[in-house]
Amino acid sequence: MRKIVIIGSIFFAGLCILFYNYVVRDNQRLYEKVKSDFSNRYPDFEFIDCSVGEGDMAVAYVHVRFKKSQKDKIQEEIWQYWDTKSGWLIRDKYLQLNKDKNDNK
């Protein structure tokens, strides 16, 4: 019984480490990228929050919440991000990058 508890604990700790490395850290990078893209796109607006909604292994749909001033209602937009070798890219930049690659061929 004691061996089962030890093996189970090691297995659970390994799963937690994998989850942190592949989900939590990757979402932190995406979150920082969204905040950066938001400040470039809407410099006069207040960023509230963002969360990943739908997605798969290559694309994430990020729900971005913001408002213009303290009196305004919170607005939401959904931005599409692509996971590339160099990091997360917003849809417009990803499409431009692929267009440039195809034009160079």
mmCIF file with all atom_site columns, C-alpha atoms in Angstrom:
data_model
loop_
_atom_site.group_PDB
_atom_site.id
_atom_site.type_symbol
_atom_site.label_atom_id
_atom_site.label_alt_id
_atom_site.label_comp_id
_atom_site.label_asym_id
_atom_site.label_entity_id
_atom_site.label_seq_id
_atom_site.pdbx_PDB_ins_code
_atom_site.Cartn_x
_atom_site.Cartn_y
_atom_site.Cartn_z
_atom_site.occupancy
_atom_site.B_iso_or_equiv
_atom_site.pdbx_formal_charge
_atom_site.auth_seq_id
_atom_site.auth_comp_id
_atom_site.auth_asym_id
_atom_site.auth_atom_id
_atom_site.pdbx_PDB_model_num
ATOM 1   C CA . MET A 1 1   ? 0.000   0.000  0.000   1.00 0.00 ? 1   MET A CA 1
ATOM 2   C CA . ARG A 1 2   ? 2.824   2.362  0.841   1.00 0.00 ? 2   ARG A CA 1
ATOM 3   C CA . LYS A 1 3   ? 4.459   1.829  -2.580  1.00 0.00 ? 3   LYS A CA 1
ATOM 4   C CA . ILE A 1 4   ? 1.191   2.728  -4.321  1.00 0.00 ? 4   ILE A CA 1
ATOM 5   C CA . VAL A 1 5   ? 0.940   5.990  -2.390  1.00 0.00 ? 5   VAL A CA 1
ATOM 6   C CA . ILE A 1 6   ? 4.551   6.896  -3.219  1.00 0.00 ? 6   ILE A CA 1
ATOM 7   C CA . ILE A 1 7   ? 4.166   6.034  -6.911  1.00 0.00 ? 7   ILE A CA 1
ATOM 8   C CA . GLY A 1 8   ? 0.845   7.893  -7.069  1.00 0.00 ? 8   GLY A CA 1
ATOM 9   C CA . SER A 1 9   ? 2.383   10.958 -5.427  1.00 0.00 ? 9   SER A CA 1
ATOM 10  C CA . ILE A 1 10  ? 5.310   10.981 -7.862  1.00 0.00 ? 10  ILE A CA 1
ATOM 11  C CA . PHE A 1 11  ? 2.944   10.548 -10.816 1.00 0.00 ? 11  PHE A CA 1
ATOM 12  C CA . PHE A 1 12  ? 0.692   13.379 -9.576  1.00 0.00 ? 12  PHE A CA 1
ATOM 13  C CA . ALA A 1 13  ? 3.680   15.699 -9.042  1.00 0.00 ? 13  ALA A CA 1
ATOM 14  C CA . GLY A 1 14  ? 4.880   14.929 -12.578 1.00 0.00 ? 14  GLY A CA 1
ATOM 15  C CA . LEU A 1 15  ? 1.470   15.781 -14.018 1.00 0.00 ? 15  LEU A CA 1
ATOM 16  C CA . CYS A 1 16  ? 1.437   19.068 -12.097 1.00 0.00 ? 16  CYS A CA 1
ATOM 17  C CA . ILE A 1 17  ? 4.868   19.989 -13.450 1.00 0.00 ? 17  ILE A CA 1
ATOM 18  C CA . LEU A 1 18  ? 3.820   19.153 -17.021 1.00 0.00 ? 18  LEU A CA 1
ATOM 19  C CA . PHE A 1 19  ? 0.617   21.162 -16.642 1.00 0.00 ? 19  PHE A CA 1
ATOM 20  C CA . TYR A 1 20  ? 2.526   24.184 -15.346 1.00 0.00 ? 20  TYR A CA 1
ATOM 21  C CA . ASN A 1 21  ? 5.163   24.059 -18.087 1.00 0.00 ? 21  ASN A CA 1
ATOM 22  C CA . TYR A 1 22  ? 2.857   23.534 -21.044 1.00 0.00 ? 22  TYR A CA 1
ATOM 23  C CA . VAL A 1 23  ? -0.308  25.377 -20.038 1.00 0.00 ? 23  VAL A CA 1
ATOM 24  C CA . VAL A 1 24  ? 0.292   27.979 -17.353 1.00 0.00 ? 24  VAL A CA 1
ATOM 25  C CA . ARG A 1 25  ? 3.604   29.367 -18.661 1.00 0.00 ? 25  ARG A CA 1
ATOM 26  C CA . ASP A 1 26  ? 2.371   29.402 -22.251 1.00 0.00 ? 26  ASP A CA 1
ATOM 27  C CA . ASN A 1 27  ? -0.797  31.257 -21.221 1.00 0.00 ? 27  ASN A CA 1
ATOM 28  C CA . GLN A 1 28  ? 1.326   33.805 -19.328 1.00 0.00 ? 28  GLN A CA 1
ATOM 29  C CA . ARG A 1 29  ? 3.263   34.520 -22.533 1.00 0.00 ? 29  ARG A CA 1
ATOM 30  C CA . LEU A 1 30  ? 0.014   34.872 -24.446 1.00 0.00 ? 30  LEU A CA 1
ATOM 31  C CA . TYR A 1 31  ? -1.437  37.159 -21.777 1.00 0.00 ? 31  TYR A CA 1
ATOM 32  C CA . GLU A 1 32  ? 1.597   39.470 -21.942 1.00 0.00 ? 32  GLU A CA 1
ATOM 33  C CA . LYS A 1 33  ? 1.416   39.502 -25.756 1.00 0.00 ? 33  LYS A CA 1
ATOM 34  C CA . VAL A 1 34  ? -2.282  40.437 -25.659 1.00 0.00 ? 34  VAL A CA 1
ATOM 35  C CA . LYS A 1 35  ? -1.597  43.280 -23.221 1.00 0.00 ? 35  LYS A CA 1
ATOM 36  C CA . SER A 1 36  ? 1.178   44.570 -25.472 1.00 0.00 ? 36  SER A CA 1
ATOM 37  C CA . ASP A 1 37  ? -0.968  44.353 -28.612 1.00 0.00 ? 37  ASP A CA 1
ATOM 38  C CA . PHE A 1 38  ? -3.844  46.031 -26.778 1.00 0.00 ? 38  PHE A CA 1
ATOM 39  C CA . SER A 1 39  ? -1.740  49.018 -25.697 1.00 0.00 ? 39  SER A CA 1
ATOM 40  C CA . ASN A 1 40  ? -0.562  49.433 -29.303 1.00 0.00 ? 40  ASN A CA 1
ATOM 41  C CA . ARG A 1 41  ? -4.054  49.157 -30.779 1.00 0.00 ? 41  ARG A CA 1
ATOM 42  C CA . TYR A 1 42  ? -5.980  51.146 -28.143 1.00 0.00 ? 42  TYR A CA 1
ATOM 43  C CA . PRO A 1 43  ? -3.536  53.427 -26.293 1.00 0.00 ? 43  PRO A CA 1
ATOM 44  C CA . ASP A 1 44  ? -6.337  55.551 -24.784 1.00 0.00 ? 44  ASP A CA 1
ATOM 45  C CA . PHE A 1 45  ? -8.387  52.635 -23.437 1.00 0.00 ? 45  PHE A CA 1
ATOM 46  C CA . GLU A 1 46  ? -8.119  50.805 -20.125 1.00 0.00 ? 46  GLU A CA 1
ATOM 47  C CA . PHE A 1 47  ? -7.273  47.104 -20.360 1.00 0.00 ? 47  PHE A CA 1
ATOM 48  C CA . ILE A 1 48  ? -9.460  45.115 -17.952 1.00 0.00 ? 48  ILE A CA 1
ATOM 49  C CA . ASP A 1 49  ? -8.709  41.449 -18.562 1.00 0.00 ? 49  ASP A CA 1
ATOM 50  C CA . CYS A 1 50  ? -8.351  38.717 -21.139 1.00 0.00 ? 50  CYS A CA 1
ATOM 51  C CA . SER A 1 51  ? -9.060  35.013 -21.187 1.00 0.00 ? 51  SER A CA 1
ATOM 52  C CA . VAL A 1 52  ? -8.679  32.222 -23.675 1.00 0.00 ? 52  VAL A CA 1
ATOM 53  C CA . GLY A 1 53  ? -11.991 30.926 -24.913 1.00 0.00 ? 53  GLY A CA 1
ATOM 54  C CA . GLU A 1 54  ? -12.008 28.458 -27.746 1.00 0.00 ? 54  GLU A CA 1
ATOM 55  C CA . GLY A 1 55  ? -8.914  27.146 -29.432 1.00 0.00 ? 55  GLY A CA 1
ATOM 56  C CA . ASP A 1 56  ? -6.854  24.186 -30.492 1.00 0.00 ? 56  ASP A CA 1
ATOM 57  C CA . MET A 1 57  ? -3.152  23.338 -30.644 1.00 0.00 ? 57  MET A CA 1
ATOM 58  C CA . ALA A 1 58  ? -2.329  26.167 -33.092 1.00 0.00 ? 58  ALA A CA 1
ATOM 59  C CA . VAL A 1 59  ? -4.968  28.875 -32.621 1.00 0.00 ? 59  VAL A CA 1
ATOM 60  C CA . ALA A 1 60  ? -6.436  30.570 -29.548 1.00 0.00 ? 60  ALA A CA 1
ATOM 61  C CA . TYR A 1 61  ? -9.421  32.892 -29.451 1.00 0.00 ? 61  TYR A CA 1
ATOM 62  C CA . VAL A 1 62  ? -8.770  35.457 -26.735 1.00 0.00 ? 62  VAL A CA 1
ATOM 63  C CA . HIS A 1 63  ? -11.622 37.430 -25.185 1.00 0.00 ? 63  HIS A CA 1
ATOM 64  C CA . VAL A 1 64  ? -10.247 40.926 -24.460 1.00 0.00 ? 64  VAL A CA 1
ATOM 65  C CA . ARG A 1 65  ? -12.213 43.160 -22.080 1.00 0.00 ? 65  ARG A CA 1
ATOM 66  C CA . PHE A 1 66  ? -11.622 46.903 -21.872 1.00 0.00 ? 66  PHE A CA 1
ATOM 67  C CA . LYS A 1 67  ? -13.274 50.286 -21.437 1.00 0.00 ? 67  LYS A CA 1
ATOM 68  C CA . LYS A 1 68  ? -12.650 53.839 -22.575 1.00 0.00 ? 68  LYS A CA 1
ATOM 69  C CA . SER A 1 69  ? -13.123 55.552 -19.211 1.00 0.00 ? 69  SER A CA 1
ATOM 70  C CA . GLN A 1 70  ? -14.369 54.827 -15.701 1.00 0.00 ? 70  GLN A CA 1
ATOM 71  C CA . LYS A 1 71  ? -17.941 55.781 -16.698 1.00 0.00 ? 71  LYS A CA 1
ATOM 72  C CA . ASP A 1 72  ? -18.156 53.556 -19.775 1.00 0.00 ? 72  ASP A CA 1
ATOM 73  C CA . LYS A 1 73  ? -19.391 49.985 -19.951 1.00 0.00 ? 73  LYS A CA 1
ATOM 74  C CA . ILE A 1 74  ? -16.890 47.190 -20.308 1.00 0.00 ? 74  ILE A CA 1
ATOM 75  C CA . GLN A 1 75  ? -16.531 46.158 -23.941 1.00 0.00 ? 75  GLN A CA 1
ATOM 76  C CA . GLU A 1 76  ? -15.268 42.855 -25.285 1.00 0.00 ? 76  GLU A CA 1
ATOM 77  C CA . GLU A 1 77  ? -13.569 41.821 -28.500 1.00 0.00 ? 77  GLU A CA 1
ATOM 78  C CA . ILE A 1 78  ? -12.366 38.395 -29.562 1.00 0.00 ? 78  ILE A CA 1
ATOM 79  C CA . TRP A 1 79  ? -8.880  38.299 -31.045 1.00 0.00 ? 79  TRP A CA 1
ATOM 80  C CA . GLN A 1 80  ? -7.366  35.322 -32.813 1.00 0.00 ? 80  GLN A CA 1
ATOM 81  C CA . TYR A 1 81  ? -3.780  34.364 -31.965 1.00 0.00 ? 81  TYR A CA 1
ATOM 82  C CA . TRP A 1 82  ? -1.574  31.810 -33.687 1.00 0.00 ? 82  TRP A CA 1
ATOM 83  C CA . ASP A 1 83  ? 1.064   29.824 -31.817 1.00 0.00 ? 83  ASP A CA 1
ATOM 84  C CA . THR A 1 84  ? 4.246   29.973 -33.913 1.00 0.00 ? 84  THR A CA 1
ATOM 85  C CA . LYS A 1 85  ? 7.836   28.933 -33.308 1.00 0.00 ? 85  LYS A CA 1
ATOM 86  C CA . SER A 1 86  ? 8.724   32.536 -32.470 1.00 0.00 ? 86  SER A CA 1
ATOM 87  C CA . GLY A 1 87  ? 5.776   33.007 -30.088 1.00 0.00 ? 87  GLY A CA 1
ATOM 88  C CA . TRP A 1 88  ? 2.157   34.097 -30.227 1.00 0.00 ? 88  TRP A CA 1
ATOM 89  C CA . LEU A 1 89  ? 1.105   36.264 -33.181 1.00 0.00 ? 89  LEU A CA 1
ATOM 90  C CA . ILE A 1 90  ? -2.148  38.101 -33.625 1.00 0.00 ? 90  ILE A CA 1
ATOM 91  C CA . ARG A 1 91  ? -4.053  37.016 -36.741 1.00 0.00 ? 91  ARG A CA 1
ATOM 92  C CA . ASP A 1 92  ? -3.171  40.090 -38.845 1.00 0.00 ? 92  ASP A CA 1
ATOM 93  C CA . LYS A 1 93  ? 0.567   39.681 -38.285 1.00 0.00 ? 93  LYS A CA 1
ATOM 94  C CA . TYR A 1 94  ? 0.383   35.928 -38.864 1.00 0.00 ? 94  TYR A CA 1
ATOM 95  C CA . LEU A 1 95  ? -1.415  36.393 -42.193 1.00 0.00 ? 95  LEU A CA 1
ATOM 96  C CA . GLN A 1 96  ? 1.045   39.105 -43.239 1.00 0.00 ? 96  GLN A CA 1
ATOM 97  C CA . LEU A 1 97  ? 3.976   36.853 -42.368 1.00 0.00 ? 97  LEU A CA 1
ATOM 98  C CA . ASN A 1 98  ? 2.545   34.011 -44.471 1.00 0.00 ? 98  ASN A CA 1
ATOM 99  C CA . LYS A 1 99  ? 1.775   36.389 -47.347 1.00 0.00 ? 99  LYS A CA 1
ATOM 100 C CA . ASP A 1 100 ? 5.366   37.648 -47.303 1.00 0.00 ? 100 ASP A CA 1
ATOM 101 C CA . LYS A 1 101 ? 6.663   34.053 -47.331 1.00 0.00 ? 101 LYS A CA 1
ATOM 102 C CA . ASN A 1 102 ? 4.449   33.177 -50.305 1.00 0.00 ? 102 ASN A CA 1
ATOM 103 C CA . ASP A 1 103 ? 5.437   36.333 -52.194 1.00 0.00 ? 103 ASP A CA 1
ATOM 104 C CA . ASN A 1 104 ? 9.117   35.458 -51.791 1.00 0.00 ? 104 ASN A CA 1
ATOM 105 C CA . LYS A 1 105 ? 8.680   32.015 -53.387 1.00 0.00 ? 105 LYS A CA 1
#
